[in-house]
Tab-separated table of C-alpha atoms in Angstrom:
chain	number	residue	atom	x	y	z
T	1	MET	CA	37.715	-21.433	36.581
T	2	SER	CA	37.094	-21.667	40.328
T	3	GLN	CA	39.096	-24.084	42.460
T	4	VAL	CA	37.850	-27.638	42.098
T	5	ASN	CA	38.639	-30.377	44.590
T	6	ALA	CA	37.636	-34.008	45.024
T	7	VAL	CA	34.580	-33.035	47.076
T	8	SER	CA	33.304	-30.283	44.807
T	9	LEU	CA	33.609	-32.307	41.592
T	10	THR	CA	30.429	-32.379	39.535
T	11	GLU	CA	28.108	-35.359	39.796
T	12	LYS	CA	27.796	-35.289	36.029
T	13	GLU	CA	29.684	-37.970	34.117
T	14	TYR	CA	31.531	-37.026	30.925
T	15	LEU	CA	33.062	-40.485	30.515
T	16	LEU	CA	30.274	-43.023	30.100
T	17	PRO	CA	30.626	-46.538	31.513
T	18	GLY	CA	32.428	-49.027	29.307
T	19	ASN	CA	35.478	-48.355	27.206
T	20	ARG	CA	38.157	-50.364	25.451
T	21	LEU	CA	40.986	-50.048	27.948
T	22	CYS	CA	42.396	-53.145	29.637
T	23	PRO	CA	40.289	-54.097	32.685
T	24	GLY	CA	41.528	-52.348	35.810
T	25	CYS	CA	43.574	-49.693	34.032
T	26	ALA	CA	43.778	-46.537	36.131
T	27	LEU	CA	43.643	-44.319	33.029
T	28	SER	CA	39.819	-44.573	32.990
T	29	LEU	CA	39.607	-43.334	36.565
T	30	ALA	CA	42.065	-40.496	36.025
T	31	TYR	CA	40.426	-39.397	32.771
T	32	ARG	CA	36.929	-39.555	34.289
T	33	HIS	CA	37.991	-37.177	37.052
T	34	ILE	CA	39.895	-34.862	34.690
T	35	LEU	CA	36.745	-34.471	32.571
T	36	LYS	CA	34.686	-33.858	35.702
T	37	ALA	CA	37.128	-31.171	36.863
T	38	LEU	CA	36.802	-29.489	33.457
T	39	ASP	CA	33.029	-29.857	33.742
T	40	GLY	CA	32.586	-30.294	30.008
T	41	ARG	CA	34.250	-26.976	29.154
T	42	ALA	CA	36.841	-28.655	27.014
T	43	ILE	CA	37.760	-29.809	23.564
T	44	ILE	CA	40.145	-32.742	23.810
T	45	THR	CA	42.924	-33.710	21.468
T	46	VAL	CA	44.654	-37.031	21.791
T	47	PRO	CA	47.866	-38.380	20.264
T	48	ALA	CA	48.060	-42.051	19.292
T	49	SER	CA	48.023	-43.706	22.722
T	50	CYS	CA	45.982	-45.776	25.164
T	51	LEU	CA	43.722	-42.728	25.408
T	52	THR	CA	42.937	-43.210	21.714
T	53	VAL	CA	41.933	-46.761	22.625
T	54	LEU	CA	39.796	-45.472	25.497
T	55	HIS	CA	38.001	-43.145	23.087
T	56	GLY	CA	36.539	-46.212	21.434
T	57	MET	CA	36.029	-47.517	17.939
T	58	TYR	CA	33.997	-45.736	15.279
T	59	PRO	CA	31.034	-45.204	15.357
T	60	VAL	CA	30.851	-45.525	19.153
T	61	THR	CA	32.573	-43.520	21.883
T	62	SER	CA	32.084	-43.237	25.619
T	63	VAL	CA	33.487	-39.702	25.755
T	64	THR	CA	30.907	-36.900	25.746
T	65	VAL	CA	33.150	-33.912	24.993
T	66	PRO	CA	34.360	-33.007	21.487
T	67	CYS	CA	37.597	-34.713	20.606
T	68	VAL	CA	40.101	-34.684	17.769
T	69	ASN	CA	42.380	-37.696	17.529
T	70	THR	CA	45.727	-36.946	15.894
T	71	PRO	CA	49.062	-38.538	15.025
T	72	PHE	CA	51.855	-38.299	17.629
T	73	ALA	CA	53.656	-35.208	16.458
T	74	SER	CA	50.680	-32.962	15.777
T	75	VAL	CA	48.727	-33.108	19.027
T	76	GLN	CA	50.320	-29.939	20.444
T	77	HIS	CA	49.420	-28.050	17.269
T	78	GLN	CA	45.685	-28.423	17.631
T	79	LEU	CA	45.370	-25.463	19.998
T	80	PRO	CA	47.383	-22.973	17.893
T	81	GLY	CA	45.050	-23.864	15.029
T	82	TRP	CA	41.777	-23.768	16.975
T	83	TRP	CA	42.506	-20.641	18.931
T	84	PRO	CA	42.921	-18.082	16.111
T	85	ALA	CA	40.343	-19.837	13.952
K	1	MET	CA	59.269	-3.393	-3.161
K	2	THR	CA	56.493	-4.652	-5.358
K	3	GLU	CA	53.161	-2.931	-4.945
K	4	THR	CA	50.996	-5.172	-2.766
K	5	ASN	CA	47.729	-3.294	-2.800
K	6	THR	CA	45.160	-5.647	-4.267
K	7	ALA	CA	42.108	-3.966	-2.812
K	8	GLY	CA	41.265	-2.220	-6.090
K	9	ARG	CA	38.080	-2.711	-7.979
K	10	GLU	CA	39.835	-3.187	-11.299
K	11	PRO	CA	42.256	-5.917	-12.292
K	12	HIS	CA	45.764	-4.607	-12.826
K	13	ASP	CA	49.060	-5.911	-14.189
K	14	GLN	CA	52.075	-6.329	-11.969
K	15	MET	CA	55.546	-7.757	-12.467
K	16	LEU	CA	55.486	-10.678	-10.048
K	17	ASP	CA	57.678	-13.645	-9.315
K	18	GLY	CA	55.902	-16.944	-8.734
K	19	ASN	CA	56.167	-16.829	-4.950
K	20	ARG	CA	54.570	-13.394	-4.748
K	21	ALA	CA	51.871	-14.488	-7.198
K	22	ALA	CA	51.043	-17.412	-4.882
K	23	ALA	CA	50.980	-15.160	-1.809
K	24	ILE	CA	48.756	-12.570	-3.520
K	25	GLY	CA	46.464	-15.400	-4.658
K	26	ALA	CA	46.091	-16.560	-1.051
K	27	LYS	CA	45.504	-12.987	0.108
K	28	LEU	CA	42.785	-12.429	-2.497
K	29	CYS	CA	41.090	-15.588	-1.176
K	30	ARG	CA	40.997	-13.918	2.268
K	31	VAL	CA	42.791	-16.807	3.972
K	32	GLN	CA	42.231	-16.672	7.712
K	33	VAL	CA	45.033	-18.819	9.087
K	34	VAL	CA	48.496	-19.156	7.552
K	35	ALA	CA	51.032	-21.525	9.080
K	36	ALA	CA	54.247	-22.109	7.214
K	37	TYR	CA	57.903	-22.839	7.847
K	38	PRO	CA	60.455	-21.229	5.543
K	39	ILE	CA	62.463	-23.373	3.143
K	40	THR	CA	64.337	-22.512	-0.046
K	41	PRO	CA	62.860	-21.664	-2.564
K	42	GLN	CA	59.465	-21.208	-0.884
K	43	THR	CA	60.656	-18.672	1.756
K	44	PRO	CA	59.461	-15.509	-0.062
K	45	VAL	CA	55.873	-16.864	0.097
K	46	THR	CA	56.052	-16.879	3.894
K	47	GLU	CA	57.717	-13.452	3.907
K	48	ALA	CA	55.056	-11.943	1.664
K	49	LEU	CA	52.182	-13.370	3.699
K	50	SER	CA	53.608	-12.295	7.048
K	51	GLU	CA	54.141	-8.849	5.501
K	52	PHE	CA	50.471	-8.694	4.423
K	53	VAL	CA	49.373	-9.717	7.917
K	54	GLU	CA	51.725	-7.284	9.703
K	55	ARG	CA	50.584	-4.418	7.465
K	56	ARG	CA	46.984	-5.373	8.261
K	57	GLU	CA	46.270	-5.768	4.568
K	58	LEU	CA	45.236	-9.339	5.329
K	59	PRO	CA	43.133	-9.875	8.468
K	60	ALA	CA	44.554	-13.337	9.121
K	61	GLN	CA	46.494	-15.114	11.828
K	62	TYR	CA	50.049	-15.955	10.810
K	63	ILE	CA	51.162	-18.806	13.054
K	64	THR	CA	54.918	-19.327	13.301
K	65	VAL	CA	55.812	-22.960	13.811
K	66	GLU	CA	58.950	-25.005	14.327
K	67	SER	CA	58.542	-27.417	11.397
K	68	GLU	CA	56.557	-28.197	8.280
K	69	HIS	CA	54.859	-31.078	10.078
K	70	SER	CA	53.604	-28.549	12.616
K	71	ALA	CA	52.631	-26.078	9.880
K	72	LEU	CA	50.272	-28.574	8.317
K	73	ALA	CA	49.034	-29.736	11.730
K	74	VAL	CA	48.051	-26.128	12.537
K	75	CYS	CA	46.379	-25.746	9.138
K	76	SER	CA	44.436	-28.964	9.691
K	77	SER	CA	43.192	-27.975	13.137
K	78	ALA	CA	42.276	-24.452	11.971
K	79	SER	CA	40.485	-25.880	8.941
K	80	LEU	CA	38.595	-28.317	11.168
K	81	VAL	CA	37.087	-25.413	13.117
K	82	GLY	CA	36.118	-23.473	10.012
K	83	ALA	CA	39.047	-21.275	8.968
K	84	ARG	CA	40.286	-20.960	5.400
K	85	THR	CA	43.920	-22.000	5.675
K	86	PHE	CA	47.040	-21.761	3.533
K	87	THR	CA	50.533	-23.146	3.730
K	88	ALA	CA	53.496	-23.429	1.398
K	89	THR	CA	56.614	-25.554	1.303
K	90	SER	CA	59.211	-27.280	-0.876
K	91	SER	CA	61.177	-30.493	-1.057
K	92	HIS	CA	62.272	-31.688	2.412
K	93	GLY	CA	59.514	-29.601	3.960
K	94	LEU	CA	56.901	-31.454	1.925
K	95	ALA	CA	58.543	-34.762	2.799
K	96	TYR	CA	58.391	-33.770	6.468
K	97	MET	CA	54.655	-33.060	6.047
K	98	HIS	CA	54.049	-36.517	4.606
K	99	GLU	CA	52.160	-37.919	7.596
K	100	MET	CA	49.946	-34.835	7.854
K	101	LEU	CA	49.290	-34.833	4.087
K	102	HIS	CA	47.595	-38.204	4.556
K	103	TRP	CA	45.830	-37.016	7.693
K	104	VAL	CA	44.454	-33.818	6.114
K	105	ALA	CA	43.110	-35.722	3.103
K	106	GLY	CA	41.656	-38.461	5.322
K	107	THR	CA	39.894	-35.838	7.467
K	108	ARG	CA	38.605	-34.270	4.210
K	109	LEU	CA	39.908	-30.786	5.018
K	110	PRO	CA	40.086	-28.213	2.184
K	111	VAL	CA	43.601	-26.990	2.972
K	112	VAL	CA	45.479	-25.350	0.084
K	113	LEU	CA	49.241	-25.799	-0.114
K	114	ALA	CA	51.671	-24.177	-2.538
K	115	CYS	CA	54.495	-26.585	-3.337
K	116	VAL	CA	57.478	-24.795	-4.830
K	117	ASN	CA	59.050	-27.756	-6.610
K	118	ARG	CA	62.622	-28.492	-5.552
K	119	ALA	CA	64.922	-31.500	-5.717
K	120	ILE	CA	65.168	-33.705	-2.660
K	121	GLY	CA	68.329	-35.021	-0.949
K	122	ALA	CA	70.635	-36.735	-0.688
K	123	PRO	CA	72.852	-35.139	-1.886
K	124	TRP	CA	71.790	-31.604	-0.987
K	125	ASN	CA	70.356	-29.568	-3.819
K	126	VAL	CA	68.048	-26.570	-3.630
K	127	LEU	CA	67.228	-26.247	-7.328
K	128	ASN	CA	64.223	-27.418	-9.282
K	129	ASP	CA	62.760	-30.767	-10.161
K	130	GLN	CA	59.396	-32.327	-9.336
K	131	GLN	CA	60.475	-35.288	-7.214
K	132	ASP	CA	59.038	-33.693	-4.067
K	133	SER	CA	55.383	-33.421	-5.085
K	134	ILE	CA	55.451	-36.567	-7.237
K	135	SER	CA	56.584	-38.483	-4.152
K	136	GLN	CA	53.354	-37.320	-2.421
K	137	ARG	CA	51.166	-38.513	-5.285
K	138	ASP	CA	49.268	-41.100	-3.252
K	139	THR	CA	48.323	-38.989	-0.228
K	140	GLY	CA	44.836	-38.086	-1.512
K	141	TRP	CA	45.583	-34.468	-2.502
K	142	ILE	CA	44.551	-32.852	-5.760
K	143	GLN	CA	47.728	-31.721	-7.571
K	144	ILE	CA	47.726	-28.800	-10.020
K	145	TYR	CA	50.919	-27.785	-11.877
K	146	ALA	CA	51.395	-24.216	-13.139
K	147	ARG	CA	53.136	-23.263	-16.366
K	148	ASN	CA	53.777	-19.624	-15.489
K	149	ASN	CA	53.173	-17.086	-12.733
K	150	GLN	CA	49.721	-16.119	-13.975
K	151	GLU	CA	48.696	-19.757	-13.664
K	152	ILE	CA	50.095	-19.871	-10.116
K	153	LEU	CA	47.884	-16.982	-9.000
K	154	ASP	CA	44.854	-18.265	-10.901
K	155	SER	CA	45.341	-21.826	-9.633
K	156	VAL	CA	45.520	-20.766	-5.974
K	157	ILE	CA	42.161	-18.989	-6.344
K	158	GLN	CA	40.611	-21.968	-8.145
K	159	ALA	CA	42.154	-24.303	-5.566
K	160	TYR	CA	39.950	-22.909	-2.782
K	161	LYS	CA	36.867	-23.201	-4.962
K	162	ILE	CA	37.700	-26.837	-5.752
K	163	ALA	CA	38.842	-27.769	-2.240
K	164	GLU	CA	35.812	-26.310	-0.483
K	165	LYS	CA	33.353	-27.935	-2.893
K	166	THR	CA	34.938	-31.376	-2.735
K	167	TYR	CA	36.347	-31.282	0.817
K	168	LEU	CA	39.676	-32.336	-0.649
K	169	PRO	CA	43.013	-30.632	-0.057
K	170	VAL	CA	44.717	-29.073	-3.081
K	171	MET	CA	48.437	-28.732	-3.793
K	172	VAL	CA	49.363	-26.008	-6.284
K	173	CYS	CA	52.808	-26.953	-7.624
K	174	TYR	CA	55.197	-24.665	-9.469
K	175	ASP	CA	58.827	-24.988	-10.435
K	176	GLY	CA	61.334	-23.554	-7.965
K	177	TYR	CA	63.444	-20.630	-9.224
K	178	ILE	CA	62.275	-21.054	-12.831
K	179	LEU	CA	58.923	-19.630	-11.732
K	180	SER	CA	59.307	-18.899	-8.013
K	181	HIS	CA	62.112	-16.361	-8.484
K	182	THR	CA	61.441	-15.131	-12.017
K	183	GLU	CA	59.305	-12.054	-12.522
K	184	MET	CA	56.794	-11.906	-15.333
K	185	PRO	CA	53.679	-9.821	-15.980
K	186	VAL	CA	50.693	-11.121	-14.036
K	187	GLU	CA	47.172	-9.769	-14.142
K	188	VAL	CA	46.030	-9.466	-10.540
K	189	PRO	CA	42.240	-9.744	-10.300
K	190	SER	CA	40.299	-7.262	-8.204
K	191	GLN	CA	39.272	-8.251	-4.686
K	192	ASP	CA	35.622	-7.716	-5.652
K	193	ALA	CA	35.846	-10.195	-8.500
K	194	VAL	CA	37.542	-12.844	-6.333
K	195	ASP	CA	34.874	-12.310	-3.666
K	196	ARG	CA	32.217	-12.934	-6.304
K	197	TYR	CA	34.003	-16.103	-7.443
K	198	LEU	CA	34.725	-17.562	-4.021
K	199	PRO	CA	31.930	-17.904	-1.439
K	200	PRO	CA	32.854	-18.146	2.270
K	201	TYR	CA	34.117	-21.531	3.475
K	202	ARG	CA	31.556	-23.754	5.161
K	203	PRO	CA	33.277	-26.460	7.252
K	204	HIS	CA	31.820	-29.972	7.176
K	205	THR	CA	32.374	-30.128	10.880
K	206	VAL	CA	32.164	-27.881	13.912
K	207	LEU	CA	33.823	-28.653	17.237
K	208	ASP	CA	31.051	-27.807	19.656
K	209	PRO	CA	30.814	-28.879	23.316
K	210	GLY	CA	27.014	-28.606	22.927
K	211	ASN	CA	27.124	-31.275	20.227
K	212	PRO	CA	30.184	-33.355	21.038
K	213	LYS	CA	31.701	-35.433	18.275
K	214	ASN	CA	34.830	-37.510	18.240
K	215	TYR	CA	36.951	-37.180	15.090
K	216	ASN	CA	39.205	-39.798	13.546
K	217	LEU	CA	38.505	-42.542	16.035
K	218	VAL	CA	40.044	-45.967	15.585
K	219	THR	CA	37.988	-47.446	12.733
K	220	LEU	CA	37.802	-51.137	11.890
K	221	ALA	CA	38.065	-52.417	8.338
K	222	ASN	CA	34.444	-53.617	8.283
K	223	PRO	CA	31.244	-51.603	8.836
K	224	ARG	CA	30.110	-51.445	12.453
K	225	ALA	CA	26.821	-50.538	14.100
K	226	ASN	CA	26.394	-47.380	16.177
K	227	ALA	CA	24.461	-47.174	19.463
K	228	GLU	CA	21.144	-47.078	17.541
K	229	GLY	CA	22.110	-50.201	15.629
K	230	VAL	CA	22.655	-48.354	12.368
K	231	LEU	CA	25.517	-49.827	10.351
K	232	CYS	CA	28.235	-47.220	9.729
K	233	HIS	CA	31.177	-47.248	7.346
K	234	GLY	CA	34.321	-49.206	8.070
K	235	TYR	CA	37.828	-47.937	7.296
K	236	MET	CA	37.636	-49.324	3.788
K	237	GLU	CA	34.333	-47.583	2.989
K	238	ILE	CA	35.694	-44.273	4.327
K	239	ARG	CA	38.799	-44.658	2.168
K	240	TYR	CA	36.608	-45.525	-0.837
K	241	LEU	CA	34.762	-42.240	-0.323
K	242	LEU	CA	38.101	-40.399	-0.522
K	243	GLN	CA	38.925	-42.152	-3.791
K	244	GLU	CA	35.433	-41.466	-5.146
K	245	ALA	CA	35.775	-37.784	-4.231
K	246	LEU	CA	39.098	-37.563	-6.084
K	247	GLN	CA	37.618	-39.308	-9.121
K	248	LYS	CA	34.564	-37.044	-9.167
K	249	SER	CA	36.667	-33.919	-8.572
K	250	ARG	CA	37.555	-33.839	-12.291
K	251	GLU	CA	34.123	-32.286	-12.926
K	252	THR	CA	34.532	-29.777	-10.082
K	253	ILE	CA	38.001	-28.777	-11.317
K	254	SER	CA	36.672	-28.316	-14.819
K	255	ALA	CA	33.632	-26.309	-13.662
K	256	ALA	CA	35.793	-24.128	-11.374
K	257	GLY	CA	38.134	-23.460	-14.317
K	258	GLN	CA	35.250	-22.673	-16.642
K	259	GLU	CA	33.640	-20.253	-14.186
K	260	PHE	CA	37.027	-18.653	-13.580
K	261	GLY	CA	37.307	-18.045	-17.314
K	262	GLU	CA	33.873	-16.432	-17.460
K	263	LEU	CA	34.754	-14.009	-14.655
K	264	PHE	CA	38.426	-13.328	-15.311
K	265	GLY	CA	38.865	-14.061	-19.025
K	266	ARG	CA	41.342	-16.905	-18.530
K	267	GLY	CA	39.578	-20.260	-18.820
K	268	TYR	CA	40.816	-23.502	-17.295
K	269	ALA	CA	38.005	-25.881	-18.193
K	270	LYS	CA	40.443	-28.595	-19.260
K	271	LEU	CA	42.731	-30.577	-17.009
K	272	LEU	CA	45.239	-30.631	-19.869
K	273	TRP	CA	46.570	-27.951	-22.178
K	274	GLU	CA	47.474	-28.424	-25.819
K	275	HIS	CA	49.696	-26.752	-28.379
K	276	ARG	CA	49.249	-27.666	-32.074
K	277	MET	CA	47.825	-31.073	-31.182
K	278	GLN	CA	44.971	-31.047	-33.764
K	279	ASP	CA	47.019	-32.749	-36.485
K	280	ALA	CA	50.037	-33.803	-34.430
K	281	GLU	CA	51.669	-37.174	-35.127
K	282	ILE	CA	54.300	-36.626	-32.477
K	283	ALA	CA	53.324	-35.450	-29.014
K	284	ILE	CA	55.703	-33.936	-26.498
K	285	VAL	CA	54.242	-34.413	-23.021
K	286	THR	CA	55.348	-32.273	-20.065
K	287	MET	CA	54.148	-30.874	-16.773
K	288	GLY	CA	54.896	-27.452	-15.277
K	289	SER	CA	57.164	-24.728	-16.617
K	290	LEU	CA	58.844	-27.044	-19.142
K	291	ALA	CA	55.821	-26.071	-21.257
K	292	LEU	CA	57.713	-23.100	-22.651
K	293	GLU	CA	60.654	-25.172	-23.916
K	294	ALA	CA	58.288	-27.864	-25.182
K	295	VAL	CA	56.329	-25.332	-27.253
K	296	VAL	CA	59.549	-23.920	-28.737
K	297	ALA	CA	60.755	-27.478	-29.477
K	298	ALA	CA	57.473	-28.454	-31.158
K	299	ASP	CA	57.484	-25.316	-33.311
K	300	ALA	CA	61.098	-26.007	-34.337
K	301	LEU	CA	60.218	-29.620	-35.219
K	302	ARG	CA	57.278	-28.377	-37.288
K	303	LYS	CA	59.640	-26.130	-39.264
K	304	GLN	CA	61.737	-29.217	-39.964
K	305	GLY	CA	58.683	-31.033	-41.308
K	306	ALA	CA	57.719	-33.161	-38.290
K	307	LYS	CA	54.094	-32.767	-37.208
K	308	ALA	CA	54.772	-32.163	-33.521
K	309	GLY	CA	52.525	-30.809	-30.781
K	310	VAL	CA	52.574	-30.466	-27.009
K	311	LEU	CA	50.269	-32.026	-24.456
K	312	GLY	CA	50.690	-30.551	-20.985
K	313	LEU	CA	49.377	-31.955	-17.730
K	314	ARG	CA	47.821	-29.161	-15.678
K	315	VAL	CA	46.276	-31.589	-13.209
K	316	PHE	CA	48.184	-34.711	-12.167
K	317	ARG	CA	45.768	-35.842	-9.434
K	318	PRO	CA	43.053	-36.725	-10.273
K	319	PHE	CA	44.857	-38.154	-13.298
K	320	PRO	CA	43.063	-37.134	-16.515
K	321	GLY	CA	43.746	-40.503	-18.167
K	322	ARG	CA	40.745	-40.563	-20.477
K	323	ASP	CA	41.405	-37.041	-21.742
K	324	ILE	CA	45.041	-37.957	-22.343
K	325	ALA	CA	44.126	-41.068	-24.335
K	326	GLU	CA	41.725	-38.975	-26.406
K	327	ALA	CA	44.300	-36.222	-27.026
K	328	LEU	CA	46.968	-38.754	-28.078
K	329	ARG	CA	44.602	-40.870	-30.179
K	330	ARG	CA	46.098	-39.969	-33.559
K	331	CYS	CA	49.761	-39.836	-32.536
K	332	ARG	CA	52.327	-42.384	-33.635
K	333	LEU	CA	54.978	-41.228	-31.166
K	334	VAL	CA	54.528	-39.874	-27.632
K	335	VAL	CA	57.652	-38.497	-25.960
K	336	VAL	CA	57.243	-37.890	-22.238
K	337	PHE	CA	59.692	-35.668	-20.357
K	338	ASP	CA	59.714	-36.230	-16.605
K	339	LYS	CA	61.427	-34.059	-13.996
K	340	ASN	CA	61.075	-36.961	-11.569
K	341	VAL	CA	61.757	-40.676	-11.418
K	342	SER	CA	59.878	-43.510	-9.843
K	343	TYR	CA	63.157	-45.200	-8.935
K	344	GLY	CA	63.356	-48.731	-10.240
K	345	ASN	CA	60.864	-47.970	-12.989
K	346	GLU	CA	60.564	-44.787	-15.063
K	347	GLY	CA	59.206	-41.238	-14.911
K	348	ALA	CA	55.936	-41.089	-12.999
K	349	THR	CA	53.958	-39.207	-15.637
K	350	CYS	CA	55.184	-41.537	-18.409
K	351	ASN	CA	54.224	-44.536	-16.349
K	352	GLU	CA	50.697	-43.214	-15.919
K	353	ILE	CA	50.362	-42.069	-19.521
K	354	LYS	CA	51.218	-45.600	-20.675
K	355	ALA	CA	48.526	-46.912	-18.341
K	356	ALA	CA	46.046	-44.382	-19.750
K	357	LEU	CA	46.825	-45.516	-23.308
K	358	TYR	CA	46.362	-49.204	-22.495
K	359	GLY	CA	43.170	-50.434	-24.093
K	360	SER	CA	42.464	-47.063	-25.728
K	361	GLY	CA	43.135	-48.453	-29.194
K	362	THR	CA	46.113	-46.237	-29.927
K	363	SER	CA	49.189	-47.743	-31.520
K	364	ALA	CA	51.464	-44.899	-30.409
K	365	ALA	CA	54.962	-45.738	-29.247
K	366	VAL	CA	55.902	-44.107	-25.962
K	367	SER	CA	59.383	-42.867	-25.172
K	368	ASN	CA	60.458	-41.463	-21.803
K	369	PHE	CA	63.239	-39.029	-20.952
K	370	ILE	CA	64.292	-37.974	-17.467
K	371	VAL	CA	65.405	-34.328	-17.547
K	372	GLY	CA	66.242	-31.381	-15.359
K	373	LEU	CA	66.890	-33.132	-12.055
K	374	GLY	CA	68.446	-30.890	-9.405
K	375	GLY	CA	67.996	-27.838	-11.596
K	376	ARG	CA	69.887	-29.271	-14.586
K	377	ASP	CA	69.136	-26.854	-17.416
K	378	VAL	CA	66.716	-28.137	-20.047
K	379	LYS	CA	66.817	-26.334	-23.362
K	380	ALA	CA	64.222	-26.507	-26.119
K	381	ARG	CA	67.000	-27.913	-28.302
K	382	ASP	CA	67.511	-30.812	-25.841
K	383	LEU	CA	63.824	-31.682	-26.129
K	384	ALA	CA	63.812	-31.424	-29.931
K	385	ASP	CA	66.982	-33.577	-30.191
K	386	ALA	CA	65.444	-36.189	-27.877
K	387	VAL	CA	62.286	-36.287	-29.994
K	388	LYS	CA	64.316	-36.619	-33.199
K	389	GLY	CA	66.336	-39.438	-31.630
K	390	ALA	CA	63.186	-41.269	-30.557
K	391	LEU	CA	61.623	-40.764	-33.999
K	392	SER	CA	64.671	-42.148	-35.729
K	393	SER	CA	64.688	-45.199	-33.405
K	394	LEU	CA	60.983	-45.709	-34.084
K	395	GLU	CA	61.512	-45.610	-37.834
K	396	ARG	CA	64.349	-48.135	-37.557
K	397	GLY	CA	62.125	-50.336	-35.408
K	398	ALA	CA	64.556	-49.932	-32.525
K	399	LEU	CA	62.592	-47.811	-30.027
K	400	SER	CA	62.993	-49.234	-26.566
K	401	ASN	CA	59.753	-49.045	-24.657
K	402	GLU	CA	61.252	-50.407	-21.510
K	403	CYS	CA	63.392	-47.883	-19.718
K	404	ALA	CA	63.618	-44.150	-19.519
K	405	GLN	CA	66.642	-42.437	-20.981
K	406	TRP	CA	68.340	-39.804	-18.863
K	407	ILE	CA	69.487	-36.624	-20.566
K	408	CYS	CA	72.782	-36.313	-18.687
K	409	GLU	CA	76.441	-37.272	-19.134
K	410	ILE	CA	76.150	-40.976	-18.271
């Protein structure tokens, strides 16, 4: 992946407007820019957290990359399962 | 070293302990990802599978992990992206997996797990009983219990067929040491025949950036509309679908067992097994390897003039309640031996058998004995004596239906 900085970030949005975080929470801003930096080349996994809340409530989500929500202690084991499979 | 070559075109007999039978079963199913953490008495399963992978006899990824929770987490993520996965554990390892057992079933992933039944602490004990898997009864997994090492191998192969048709995880349970470390002749099917029996796994889901989906989002109890205004299931509807799948899986289990019989000559169309039950007035009910002692006990009772038979539970979840009520219809005494306890009540299988008999019109008395905890030896004679004791109480009108009796020194 080439170097990405604040200026070269894609115009494309991977986090659509409107999510369930508390108004003003900086997590939306940070996550929006992380997804831009990855430019959609990502599969996300999320432990039970405010990021789970951000991801929305079934059947609606504002996140446009594939995501697997998991319990606390298994989030780091998604990659070792995906990678060989 | 036991011969491990299973690539032959003909079935062949081998002397196998239960752990190796389970590992060879998984290998014949061409599992693609194995993640397991060693625990007594399951350890030889992990050793055999890593050996198959290292020798390149099994083109799979063996993922070493730091806990059983992680083992099942890796299996769930690999299964979610389309790999056929296998794990094995016992006792505390299964308890440690508890959260992921629920999660795998809720995500409807066809993971197969071999549970080598072992007592659970405290106090420490590494020998056999069935408290570990019974304690995971309500996690949404199918549970199959093997009587011998042939059934272990056969059940692992059927487990993938069942799991991948129903999108339900399957636990194949077998008694630690009694089966896991005891060699007996096992017919190992040919790879060709297993390939004919088991089609490749088709995942219900693919993680694809081109078609992004978000799995296991927070889900409210009530149905909720999606962006197009279409009402989608709430948490309760999704959970109902899991229950419905378990209930309907009886037919899939039966069909998988029937087809297995047609191909391999050993049929498993029934969720129960029976020994001399046609005219039995007294039924001994067991689950797992206690079958052998129960059969010897029933035959001994027959010689003494009591019409005894054995009803064995091969499948505990889904519970074959209707079949059990039918099989016990003509009995006047049902004696259930449990290698587990639902503390504060009685043995779990007895509890459920009583529920199955309720309203079925039978007048059978039910007696429950707790046996073999922590590897306590159970002899056929112990079973026969317990049955004779229960029969004598019944005839005196003194059979207590309320609490289980423990066959121990208290």
